[in-house]
Coordinates of C-alpha atoms in Angstrom, one line a residue:
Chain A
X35 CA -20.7 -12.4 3.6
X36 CA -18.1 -10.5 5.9
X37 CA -16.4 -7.6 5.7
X38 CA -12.6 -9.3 4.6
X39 CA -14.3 -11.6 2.3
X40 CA -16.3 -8.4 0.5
X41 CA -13.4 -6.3 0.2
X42 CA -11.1 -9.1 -0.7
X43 CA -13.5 -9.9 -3.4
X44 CA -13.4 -6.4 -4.5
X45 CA -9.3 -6.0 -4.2
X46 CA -9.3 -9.2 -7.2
X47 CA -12.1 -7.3 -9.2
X48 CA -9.1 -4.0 -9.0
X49 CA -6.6 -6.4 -10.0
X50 CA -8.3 -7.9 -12.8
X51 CA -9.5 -4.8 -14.3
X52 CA -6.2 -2.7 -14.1
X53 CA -3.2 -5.9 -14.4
X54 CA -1.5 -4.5 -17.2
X55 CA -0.8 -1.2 -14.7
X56 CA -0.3 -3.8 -11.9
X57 CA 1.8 -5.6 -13.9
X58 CA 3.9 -2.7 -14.3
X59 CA 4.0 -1.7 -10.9
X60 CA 4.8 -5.4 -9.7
X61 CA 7.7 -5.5 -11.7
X62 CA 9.0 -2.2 -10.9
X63 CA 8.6 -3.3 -7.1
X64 CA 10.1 -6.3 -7.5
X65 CA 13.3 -4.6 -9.4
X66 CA 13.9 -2.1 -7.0
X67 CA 14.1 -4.7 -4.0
X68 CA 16.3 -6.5 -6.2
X69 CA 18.8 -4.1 -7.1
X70 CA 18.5 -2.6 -3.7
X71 CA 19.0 -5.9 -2.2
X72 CA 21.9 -6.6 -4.5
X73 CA 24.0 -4.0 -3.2
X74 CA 22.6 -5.0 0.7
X75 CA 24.0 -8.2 0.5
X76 CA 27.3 -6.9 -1.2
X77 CA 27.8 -4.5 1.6
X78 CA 27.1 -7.5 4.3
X79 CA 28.9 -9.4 2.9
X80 CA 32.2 -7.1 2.6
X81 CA 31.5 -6.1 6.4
X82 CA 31.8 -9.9 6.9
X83 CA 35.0 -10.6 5.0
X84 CA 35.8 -7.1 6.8
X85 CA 35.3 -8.8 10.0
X86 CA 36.9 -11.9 9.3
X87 CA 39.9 -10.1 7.9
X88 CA 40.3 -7.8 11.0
X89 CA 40.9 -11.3 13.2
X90 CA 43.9 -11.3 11.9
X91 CA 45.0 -7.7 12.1
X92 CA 48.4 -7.1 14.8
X93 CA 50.3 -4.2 15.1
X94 CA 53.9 -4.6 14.0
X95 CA 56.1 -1.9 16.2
X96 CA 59.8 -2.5 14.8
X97 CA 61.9 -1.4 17.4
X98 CA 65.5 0.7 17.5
X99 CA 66.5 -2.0 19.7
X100 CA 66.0 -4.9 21.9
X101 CA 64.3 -3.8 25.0
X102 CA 65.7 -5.4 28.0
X103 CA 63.0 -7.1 30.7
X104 CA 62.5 -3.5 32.7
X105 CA 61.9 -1.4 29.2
X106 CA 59.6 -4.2 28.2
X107 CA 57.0 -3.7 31.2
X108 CA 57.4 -0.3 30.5
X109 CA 56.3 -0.4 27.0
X110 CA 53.7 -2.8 28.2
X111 CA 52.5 -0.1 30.0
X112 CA 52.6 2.2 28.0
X113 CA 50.7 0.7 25.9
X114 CA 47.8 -0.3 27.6
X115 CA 47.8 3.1 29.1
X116 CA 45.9 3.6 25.6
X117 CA 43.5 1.0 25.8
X118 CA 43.1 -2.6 26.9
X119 CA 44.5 -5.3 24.1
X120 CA 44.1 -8.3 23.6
X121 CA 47.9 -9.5 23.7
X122 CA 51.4 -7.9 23.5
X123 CA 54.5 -10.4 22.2
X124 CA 57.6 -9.0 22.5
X125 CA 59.9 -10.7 19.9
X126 CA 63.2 -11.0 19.7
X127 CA 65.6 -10.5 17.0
X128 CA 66.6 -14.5 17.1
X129 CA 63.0 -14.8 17.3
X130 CA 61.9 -13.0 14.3
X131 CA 64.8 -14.7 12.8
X132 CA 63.6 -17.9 13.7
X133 CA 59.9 -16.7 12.3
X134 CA 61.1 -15.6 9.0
X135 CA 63.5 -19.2 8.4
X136 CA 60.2 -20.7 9.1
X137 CA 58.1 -19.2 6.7
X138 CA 60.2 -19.1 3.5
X139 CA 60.5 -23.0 4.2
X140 CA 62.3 -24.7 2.3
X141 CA 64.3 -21.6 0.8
X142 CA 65.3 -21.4 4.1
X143 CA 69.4 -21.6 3.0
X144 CA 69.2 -18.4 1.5
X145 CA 69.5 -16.9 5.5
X146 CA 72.9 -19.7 5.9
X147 CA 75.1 -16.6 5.2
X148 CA 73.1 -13.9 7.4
X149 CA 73.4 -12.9 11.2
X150 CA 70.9 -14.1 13.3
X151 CA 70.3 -11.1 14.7
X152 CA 70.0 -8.7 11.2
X153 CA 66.4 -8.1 11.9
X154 CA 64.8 -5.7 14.3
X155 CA 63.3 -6.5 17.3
X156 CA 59.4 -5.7 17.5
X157 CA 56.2 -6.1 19.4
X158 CA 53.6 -7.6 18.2
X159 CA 50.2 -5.9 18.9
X160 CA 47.0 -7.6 18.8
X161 CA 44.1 -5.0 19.2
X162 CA 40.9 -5.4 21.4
X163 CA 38.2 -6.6 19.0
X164 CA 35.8 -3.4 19.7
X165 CA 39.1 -0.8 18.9
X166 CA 39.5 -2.3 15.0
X167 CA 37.5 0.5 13.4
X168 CA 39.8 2.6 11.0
X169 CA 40.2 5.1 12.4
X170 CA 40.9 4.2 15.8
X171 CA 43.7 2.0 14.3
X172 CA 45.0 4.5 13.2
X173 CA 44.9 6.2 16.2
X174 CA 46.7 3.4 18.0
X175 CA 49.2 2.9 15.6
X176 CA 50.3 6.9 15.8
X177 CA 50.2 6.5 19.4
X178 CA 52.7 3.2 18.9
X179 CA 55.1 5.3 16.9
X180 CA 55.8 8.0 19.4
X181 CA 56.8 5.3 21.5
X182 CA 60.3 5.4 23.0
X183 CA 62.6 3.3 20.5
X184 CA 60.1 2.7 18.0
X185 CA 61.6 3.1 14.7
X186 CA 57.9 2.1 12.6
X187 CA 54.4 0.5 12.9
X188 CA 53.2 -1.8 10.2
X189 CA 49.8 -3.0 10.4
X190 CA 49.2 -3.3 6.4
X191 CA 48.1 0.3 6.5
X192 CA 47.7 0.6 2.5
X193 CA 45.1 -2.2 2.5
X194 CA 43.1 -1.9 5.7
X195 CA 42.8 1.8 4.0
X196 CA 41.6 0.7 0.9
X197 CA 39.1 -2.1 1.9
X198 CA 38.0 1.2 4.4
X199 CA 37.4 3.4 1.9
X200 CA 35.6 0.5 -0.1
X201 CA 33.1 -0.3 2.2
X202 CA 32.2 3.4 3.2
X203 CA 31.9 3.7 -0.9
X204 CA 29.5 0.8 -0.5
X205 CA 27.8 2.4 1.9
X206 CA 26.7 4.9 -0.1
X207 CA 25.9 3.2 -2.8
X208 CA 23.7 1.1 -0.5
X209 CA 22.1 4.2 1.0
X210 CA 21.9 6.0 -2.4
X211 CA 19.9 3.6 -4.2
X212 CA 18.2 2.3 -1.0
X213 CA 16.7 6.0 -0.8
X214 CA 15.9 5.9 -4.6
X215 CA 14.3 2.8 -4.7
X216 CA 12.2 3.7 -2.0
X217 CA 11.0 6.3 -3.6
X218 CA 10.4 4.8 -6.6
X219 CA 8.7 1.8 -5.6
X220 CA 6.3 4.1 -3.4
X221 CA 5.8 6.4 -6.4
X222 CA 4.5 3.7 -8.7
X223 CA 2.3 1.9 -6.3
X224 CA 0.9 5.2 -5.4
X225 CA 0.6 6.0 -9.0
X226 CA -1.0 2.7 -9.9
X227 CA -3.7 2.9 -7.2
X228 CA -3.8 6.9 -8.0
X229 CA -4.5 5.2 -11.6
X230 CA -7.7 3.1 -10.3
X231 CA -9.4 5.4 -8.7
X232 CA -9.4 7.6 -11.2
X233 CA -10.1 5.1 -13.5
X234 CA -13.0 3.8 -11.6
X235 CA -14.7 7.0 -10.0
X236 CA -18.2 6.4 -11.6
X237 CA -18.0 2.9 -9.5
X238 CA -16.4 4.2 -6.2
X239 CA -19.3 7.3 -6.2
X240 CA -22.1 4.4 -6.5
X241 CA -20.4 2.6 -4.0
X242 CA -20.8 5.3 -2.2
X243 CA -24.2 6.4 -2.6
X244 CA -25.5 2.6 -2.0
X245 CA -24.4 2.5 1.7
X246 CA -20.7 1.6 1.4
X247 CA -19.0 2.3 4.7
X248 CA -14.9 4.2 4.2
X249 CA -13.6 1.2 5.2
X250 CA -15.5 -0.9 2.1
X251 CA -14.0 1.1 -0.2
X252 CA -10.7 2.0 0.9
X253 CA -9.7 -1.7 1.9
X254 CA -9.5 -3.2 -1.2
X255 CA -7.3 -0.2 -2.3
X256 CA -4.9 -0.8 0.6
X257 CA -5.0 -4.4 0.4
X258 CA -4.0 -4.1 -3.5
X259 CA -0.3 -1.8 -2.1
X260 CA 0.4 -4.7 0.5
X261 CA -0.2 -7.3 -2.1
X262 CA 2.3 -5.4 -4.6
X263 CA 4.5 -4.9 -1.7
X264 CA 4.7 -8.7 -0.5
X265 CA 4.7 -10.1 -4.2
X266 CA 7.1 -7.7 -4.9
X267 CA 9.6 -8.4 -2.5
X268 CA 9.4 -12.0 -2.7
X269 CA 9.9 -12.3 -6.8
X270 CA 13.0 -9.7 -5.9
X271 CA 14.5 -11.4 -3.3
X272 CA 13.8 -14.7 -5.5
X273 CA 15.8 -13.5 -8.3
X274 CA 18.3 -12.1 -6.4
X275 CA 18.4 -15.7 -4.6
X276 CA 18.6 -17.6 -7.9
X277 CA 21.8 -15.1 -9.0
X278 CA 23.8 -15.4 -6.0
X279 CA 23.6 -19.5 -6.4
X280 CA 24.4 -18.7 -10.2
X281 CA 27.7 -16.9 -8.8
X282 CA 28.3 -19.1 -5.9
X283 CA 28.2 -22.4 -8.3
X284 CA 30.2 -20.7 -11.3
X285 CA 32.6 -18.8 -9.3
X286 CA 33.4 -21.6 -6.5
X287 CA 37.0 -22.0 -6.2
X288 CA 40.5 -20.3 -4.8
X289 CA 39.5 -17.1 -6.0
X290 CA 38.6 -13.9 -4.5
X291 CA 35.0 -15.0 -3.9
X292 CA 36.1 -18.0 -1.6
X293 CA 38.4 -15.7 0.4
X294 CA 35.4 -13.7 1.4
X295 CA 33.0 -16.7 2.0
X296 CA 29.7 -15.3 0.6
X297 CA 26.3 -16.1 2.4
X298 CA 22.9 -14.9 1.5
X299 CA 20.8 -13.0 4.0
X300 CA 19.9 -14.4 6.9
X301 CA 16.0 -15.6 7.5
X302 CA 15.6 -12.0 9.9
X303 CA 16.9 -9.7 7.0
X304 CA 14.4 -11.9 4.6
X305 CA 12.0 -10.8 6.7
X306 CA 12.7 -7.2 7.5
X307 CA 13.0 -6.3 3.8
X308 CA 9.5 -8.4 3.1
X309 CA 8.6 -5.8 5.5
X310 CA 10.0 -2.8 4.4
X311 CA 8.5 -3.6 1.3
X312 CA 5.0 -4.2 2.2
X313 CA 5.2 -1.0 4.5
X314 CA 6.4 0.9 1.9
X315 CA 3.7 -0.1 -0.4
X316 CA 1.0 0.5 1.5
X317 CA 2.3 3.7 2.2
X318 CA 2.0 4.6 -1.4
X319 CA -1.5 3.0 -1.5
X320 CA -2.6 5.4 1.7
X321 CA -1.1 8.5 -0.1
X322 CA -3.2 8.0 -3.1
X323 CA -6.4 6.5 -1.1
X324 CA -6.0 10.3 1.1
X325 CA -5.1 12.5 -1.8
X326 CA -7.4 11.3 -4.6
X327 CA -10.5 9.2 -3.1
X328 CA -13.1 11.5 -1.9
X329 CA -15.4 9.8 0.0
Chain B
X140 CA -39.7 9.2 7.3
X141 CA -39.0 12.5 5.6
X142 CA -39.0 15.8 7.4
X143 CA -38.3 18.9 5.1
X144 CA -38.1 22.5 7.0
X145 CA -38.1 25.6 4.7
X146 CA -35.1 23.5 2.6
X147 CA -33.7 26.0 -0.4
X148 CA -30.9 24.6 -3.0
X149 CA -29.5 27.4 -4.9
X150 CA -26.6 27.1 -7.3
X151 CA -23.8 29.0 -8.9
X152 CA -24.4 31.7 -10.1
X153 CA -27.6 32.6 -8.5
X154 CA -29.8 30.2 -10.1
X155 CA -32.8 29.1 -7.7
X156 CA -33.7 25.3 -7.7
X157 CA -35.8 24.8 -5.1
X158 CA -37.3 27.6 -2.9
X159 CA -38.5 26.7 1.0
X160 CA -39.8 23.8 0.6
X161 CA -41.3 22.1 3.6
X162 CA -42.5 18.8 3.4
X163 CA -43.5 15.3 5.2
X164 CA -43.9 12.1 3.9
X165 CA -45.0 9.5 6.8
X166 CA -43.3 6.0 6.8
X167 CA -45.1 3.7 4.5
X168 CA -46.3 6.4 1.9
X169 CA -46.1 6.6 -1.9
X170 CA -45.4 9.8 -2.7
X171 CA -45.4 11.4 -6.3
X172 CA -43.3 14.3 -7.1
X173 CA -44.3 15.9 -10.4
X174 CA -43.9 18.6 -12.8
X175 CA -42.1 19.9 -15.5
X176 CA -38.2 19.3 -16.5
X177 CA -36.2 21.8 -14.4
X178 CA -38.9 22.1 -11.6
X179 CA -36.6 20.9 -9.3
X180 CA -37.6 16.9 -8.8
X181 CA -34.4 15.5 -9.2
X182 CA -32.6 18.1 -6.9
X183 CA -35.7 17.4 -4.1
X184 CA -34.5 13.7 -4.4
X185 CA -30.9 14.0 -4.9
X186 CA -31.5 16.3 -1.2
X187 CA -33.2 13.6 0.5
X188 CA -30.7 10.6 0.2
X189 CA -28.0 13.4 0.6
X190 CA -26.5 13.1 -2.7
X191 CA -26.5 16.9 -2.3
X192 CA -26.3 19.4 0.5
X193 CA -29.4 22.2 0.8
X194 CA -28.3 25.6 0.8
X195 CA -30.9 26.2 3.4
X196 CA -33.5 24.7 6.0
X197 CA -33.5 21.1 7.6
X198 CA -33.7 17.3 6.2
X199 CA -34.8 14.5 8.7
X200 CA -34.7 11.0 7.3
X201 CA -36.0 8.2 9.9
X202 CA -35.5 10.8 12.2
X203 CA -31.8 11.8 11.6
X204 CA -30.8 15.3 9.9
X205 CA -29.3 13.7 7.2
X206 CA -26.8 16.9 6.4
X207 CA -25.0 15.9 9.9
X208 CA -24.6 12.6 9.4
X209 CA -20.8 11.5 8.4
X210 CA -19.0 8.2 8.1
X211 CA -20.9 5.1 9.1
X212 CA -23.7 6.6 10.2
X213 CA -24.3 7.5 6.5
X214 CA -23.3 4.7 4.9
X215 CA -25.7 3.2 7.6
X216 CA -28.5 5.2 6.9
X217 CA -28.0 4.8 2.9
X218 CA -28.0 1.4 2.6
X219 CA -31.9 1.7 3.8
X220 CA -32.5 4.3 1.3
X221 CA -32.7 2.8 -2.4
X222 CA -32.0 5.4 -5.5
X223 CA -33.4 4.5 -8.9
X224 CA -31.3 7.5 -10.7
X225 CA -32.6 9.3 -14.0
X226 CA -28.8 8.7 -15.2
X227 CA -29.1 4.7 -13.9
X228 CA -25.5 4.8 -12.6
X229 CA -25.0 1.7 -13.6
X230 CA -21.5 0.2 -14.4
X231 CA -21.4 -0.4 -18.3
X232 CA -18.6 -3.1 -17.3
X233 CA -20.7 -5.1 -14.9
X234 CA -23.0 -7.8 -15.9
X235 CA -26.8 -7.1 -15.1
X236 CA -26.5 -9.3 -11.8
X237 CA -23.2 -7.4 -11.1
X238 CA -25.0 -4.0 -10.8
X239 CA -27.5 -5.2 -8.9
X240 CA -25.6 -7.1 -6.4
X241 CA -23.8 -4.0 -5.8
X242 CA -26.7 -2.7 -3.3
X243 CA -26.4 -6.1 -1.2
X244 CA -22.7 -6.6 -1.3
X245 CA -22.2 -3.4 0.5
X246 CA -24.6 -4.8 3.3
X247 CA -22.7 -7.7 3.9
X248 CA -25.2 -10.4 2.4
X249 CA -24.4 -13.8 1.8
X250 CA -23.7 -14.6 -1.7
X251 CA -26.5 -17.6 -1.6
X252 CA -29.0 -14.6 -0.5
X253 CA -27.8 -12.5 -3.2
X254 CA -28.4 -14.8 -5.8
X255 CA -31.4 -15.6 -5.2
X256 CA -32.9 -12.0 -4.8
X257 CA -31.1 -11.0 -7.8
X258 CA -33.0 -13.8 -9.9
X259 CA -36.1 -13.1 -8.0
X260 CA -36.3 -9.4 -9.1
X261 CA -34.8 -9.9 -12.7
X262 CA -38.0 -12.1 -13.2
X263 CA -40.4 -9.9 -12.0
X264 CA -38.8 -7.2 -14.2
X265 CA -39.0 -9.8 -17.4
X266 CA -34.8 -9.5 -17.7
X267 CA -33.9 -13.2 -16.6
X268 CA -32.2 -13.6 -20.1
X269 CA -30.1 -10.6 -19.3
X270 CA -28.6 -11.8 -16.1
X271 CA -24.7 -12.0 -17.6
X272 CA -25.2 -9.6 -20.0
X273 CA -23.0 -6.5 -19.7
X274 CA -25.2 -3.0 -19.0
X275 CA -23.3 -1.5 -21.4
X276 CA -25.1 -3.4 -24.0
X277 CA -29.0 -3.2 -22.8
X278 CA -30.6 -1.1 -24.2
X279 CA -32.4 2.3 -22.2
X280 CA -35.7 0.7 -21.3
X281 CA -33.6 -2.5 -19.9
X282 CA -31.2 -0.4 -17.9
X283 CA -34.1 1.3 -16.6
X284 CA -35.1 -1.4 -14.9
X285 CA -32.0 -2.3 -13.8
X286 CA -31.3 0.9 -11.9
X287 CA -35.0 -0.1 -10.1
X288 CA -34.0 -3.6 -9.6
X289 CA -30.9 -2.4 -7.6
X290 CA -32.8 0.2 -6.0
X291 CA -35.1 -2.3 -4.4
X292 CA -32.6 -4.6 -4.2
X293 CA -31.4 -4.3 -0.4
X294 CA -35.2 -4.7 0.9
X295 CA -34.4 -0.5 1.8
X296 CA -36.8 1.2 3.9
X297 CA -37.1 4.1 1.3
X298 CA -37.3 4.3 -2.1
X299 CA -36.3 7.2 -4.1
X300 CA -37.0 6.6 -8.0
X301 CA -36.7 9.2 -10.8
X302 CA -38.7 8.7 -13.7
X303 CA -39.3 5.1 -13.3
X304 CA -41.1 4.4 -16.2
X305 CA -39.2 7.1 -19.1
X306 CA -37.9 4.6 -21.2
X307 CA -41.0 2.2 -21.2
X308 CA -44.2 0.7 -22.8
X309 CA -47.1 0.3 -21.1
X310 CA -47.1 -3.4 -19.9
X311 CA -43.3 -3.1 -18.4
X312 CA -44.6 0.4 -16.8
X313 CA -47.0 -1.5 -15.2
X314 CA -44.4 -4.9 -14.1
X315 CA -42.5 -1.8 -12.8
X316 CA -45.9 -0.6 -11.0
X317 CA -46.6 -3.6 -9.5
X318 CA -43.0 -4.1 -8.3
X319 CA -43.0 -0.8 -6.8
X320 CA -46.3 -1.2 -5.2
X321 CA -45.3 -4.1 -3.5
X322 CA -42.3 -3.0 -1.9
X323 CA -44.4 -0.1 -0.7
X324 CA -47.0 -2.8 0.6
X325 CA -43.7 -4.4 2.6
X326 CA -43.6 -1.0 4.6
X327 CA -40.9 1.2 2.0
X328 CA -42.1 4.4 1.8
X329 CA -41.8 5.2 -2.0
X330 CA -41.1 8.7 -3.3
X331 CA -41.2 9.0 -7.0
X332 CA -40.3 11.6 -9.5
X333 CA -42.4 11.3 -12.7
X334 CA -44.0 13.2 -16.1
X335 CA -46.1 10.3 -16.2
X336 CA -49.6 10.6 -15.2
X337 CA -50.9 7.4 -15.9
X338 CA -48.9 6.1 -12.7
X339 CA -50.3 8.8 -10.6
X340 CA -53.4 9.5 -11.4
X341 CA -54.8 5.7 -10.7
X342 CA -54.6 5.8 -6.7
X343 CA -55.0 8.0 -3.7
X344 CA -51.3 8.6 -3.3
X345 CA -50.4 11.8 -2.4
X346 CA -49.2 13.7 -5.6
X347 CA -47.0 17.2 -5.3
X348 CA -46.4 19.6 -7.9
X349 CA -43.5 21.3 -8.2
X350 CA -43.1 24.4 -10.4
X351 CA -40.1 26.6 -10.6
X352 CA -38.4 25.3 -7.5
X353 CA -41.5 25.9 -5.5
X354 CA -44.5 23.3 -4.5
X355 CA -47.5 24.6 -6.8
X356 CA -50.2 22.3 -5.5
X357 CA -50.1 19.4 -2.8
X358 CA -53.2 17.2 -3.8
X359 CA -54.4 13.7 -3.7
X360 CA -54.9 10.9 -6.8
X361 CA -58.4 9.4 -7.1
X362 CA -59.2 6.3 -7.0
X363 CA -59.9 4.1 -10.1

């Protein structure tokens, strides 16, 4: 008999004896990766509509009036004198004309009666993908109004704000419960095993006076918080599996959830929060084993 | 085996239970320890396999000061030294093989190994019947000899046993005897705590009296 097979013979003995606590503790593990990972794939997944969404953004810069080819490389200019972007279009007020016939289609005949020059001239601004943050949008799009001749910047301000303000909200929320559920999951397993040894101090001191080495005793204690940690995750992240192909198949459609294309986690993230999890629990597990088993 | 310099054990508050006591017990011996309740034989043993700590003097087991030794050098050094405790220790929720095993497990023997001494000692100790029943439910005599049968268990290379033979009639005192006898044969050196003089008293085992805290007489059994 070797060591691993000894004290994995001894972590089932723990497990039978004490599964009602176990039990407890399993399912409190596997609810707080759950609920944690709930709101993780929530927030990913609004930083990925986010992302998607921000492919489209331009800055509108409606203009006083139409700049001739000189003012245009100066605005050019001036513009990139705040950052690289990606493009510049300088439209014209035929153009925009021409833009606006096309999209209301075949209502097109309401604009028979109108000028072709009735709407303003603009620049269309397509930011560098690494300047889309908020705030530097905003930035840029305070810089665009000081502009000579600009008369205003549109860049659907109201909802890039909102969907801003969402995701930081989210972000908390993520980082609130994360915390919380951290703590609780480390709590109970370190409660649990806090729990056994107290529970079975008679055996642990016999252990102990019949020759059994730290390690022997401590092991099976340590391998009991990585088992609660693994199990735990892995029911959690089940669950949570089975409930995003509950909403995926009952809320397919053109609704909001198709416009932001919801994934699961990828395999890495799987991974990391299997990991998290285990680490976690052991750390409970070697809180208790240090405080309470005096060997 | 056993060294003992000048040893004292004194406990809160101020109560005396053994007083410099210096003592050797060669490799190979039986030794008896006797005397009254409260003459301090249990505290002499629980010193020797470092159960407890002497207030003062020096313990050498196999030639290590037993106070110094930490970690796996202890847990080394117990697994040679088998304790048949007056309280048993055994695990009421552990079958009979279970508690035995116990001494072996921690050793690292093979299960097949195990087994087998496990059945061996259960019949020389007449408990073969008992083998899955739970501790709890034996009665004194038959834990007694449980807490021996793990003691000797491990093949230790000491043996420290506290009233062997308490809880017993006179043919399982003398199974019990025989068992110890034979492990002392094997080359344990055997060290036992006992009010019974019909254990001591039939060899030329070297028999100490303890009285007090303090050795009253260090004299030799006679021969039957």
């Amino acid at each position: 008999m070797n060591f691993w097979f000894a004290v994995f013979r001894q972590a089932g003995r723990n497990l039978r004896q004490t599964w009602t606590s176990q039990f407890m503790t399993f399912l409190t593990v596997s609810l707080s990766v759950l609920i944690f990972a709930f709101f993780y794939l929530i927030y990913t997944n609004m930083l990925g509509a986010g992302d998607r969404l921000s492919d489209d953004l331009r800055l509108i810069v409606y203009l006083e009036e139409e700049p001739g080819p000189q003012m245009q490389e100066q605005l050019r200019r001036k513009i990139q004198n705040f950052d690289d972007v990606e493009e510049i279009h300088f439209i014209s007020r035929e153009e925009a004309y021409q833009r606006f016939a096309r999209q209301l289609g075949e209502n097109s005949d309401v604009l028979k009666d109108m000028p072709k020059n009735f709407l303003p001239a603009s620049i269309e601004v397509i930011p560098l993908k690494s300047l889309r943050g908020y705030n530097q949008i905003k930035l840029f799009s305070e810089y665009l109004a000081n502009l000579p001749g600009t008369e205003k910047v549109q860049y659907g301000q109201e909802w890039v704000e909102r969907f801003y303000y969402f995701t930081r909200l989210l972000t908390i929320v993520v980082f609130l419960s994360g915390t919380l559920l951290i703590l609780t999951a480390t709590f109970m397993v370190a409660y649990t095993i806090r729990l056994t040894i107290m529970g079975r101090q008679d055996e642990l001191e016999l252990l102990k006076l019949v020759g059994a080495t730290n390690s022997y005793i401590r092991t099976p204690f340590l391998i009991e918080g990585i088992l609660q940690g693994f199990m735990g995750s892995i029911i959690g992240l089940t669950a949570l599996y089975g409930l995003f192909q509950w909403i995926s198949s009952h809320f397919a459609g053109p609704g909001l959830l198709s416009l932001f294309q919801f994934s699961f986690f990828p395999p890495i993230v799987i991974f990391l929060i299997i990991l998290s999890s285990i680490c976690l629990c052991s750390i409970g597990s070697y809180t208790s084993i240090r405080k309470f088993l005096r060997i | 085996m056993i060294e003992m310099i000048k040893v004292s054990r004194t406990y809160d508050p101020n109560i005396t239970a053994l007083s410099d006591i210096s003592l050797s017990i060669a490799t190979g011996e039986m030794f008896f320890l006797i005397g009254r309740s409260g003459a301090g034989k249990t505290t002499l043993l629980k010193l020797i396999c470092n159960m407890e700590t002497p207030s003062n003097g020096l313990i050498e087991v196999a030639g290590y000061n037993i106070n110094k030794l930490k970690g796996k050098d202890l847990a080394h050094l117990r697994q040679k030294i088998g304790v048949a405790y007056q309280d048993f220790k055994l695990l009421s929720n552990r079958t009979v093989a279970e508690n035995i095993a116990i001494a072996m497990e921690v050793s690292y023997k093979k299960p097949r190994a195990i087994r087998h001494r496990v059945r061996d000692l259960l019949e020389q100790l007449q408990l073969v019947d008992k083998h899955d029943t739970l501790t709890g439910e034996l009665s004194r005599g038959e834990q007694q000899r449980v807490a021996l049968a793990r003691s000797v268990a491990n093949s230790p290379r000491l043996i420290l046993v506290d009233e062997p033979t308490g809880n017993l009639d006179a043919s399982t005192t003398k199974r019990v005897m025989e068992l110890l006898t034979r492990c002392n044969k094997a080359g344990a050196t055997i060290v036992i705590a006992t009010h019974d003089d019909s254990i001591y008293q039939q060899g030329n085992h070297r028999i100490m009296e303890l009285r007090d805290g303090n050795i009253h007489s260090l004299t030799r059994g006679q021969l039957s």
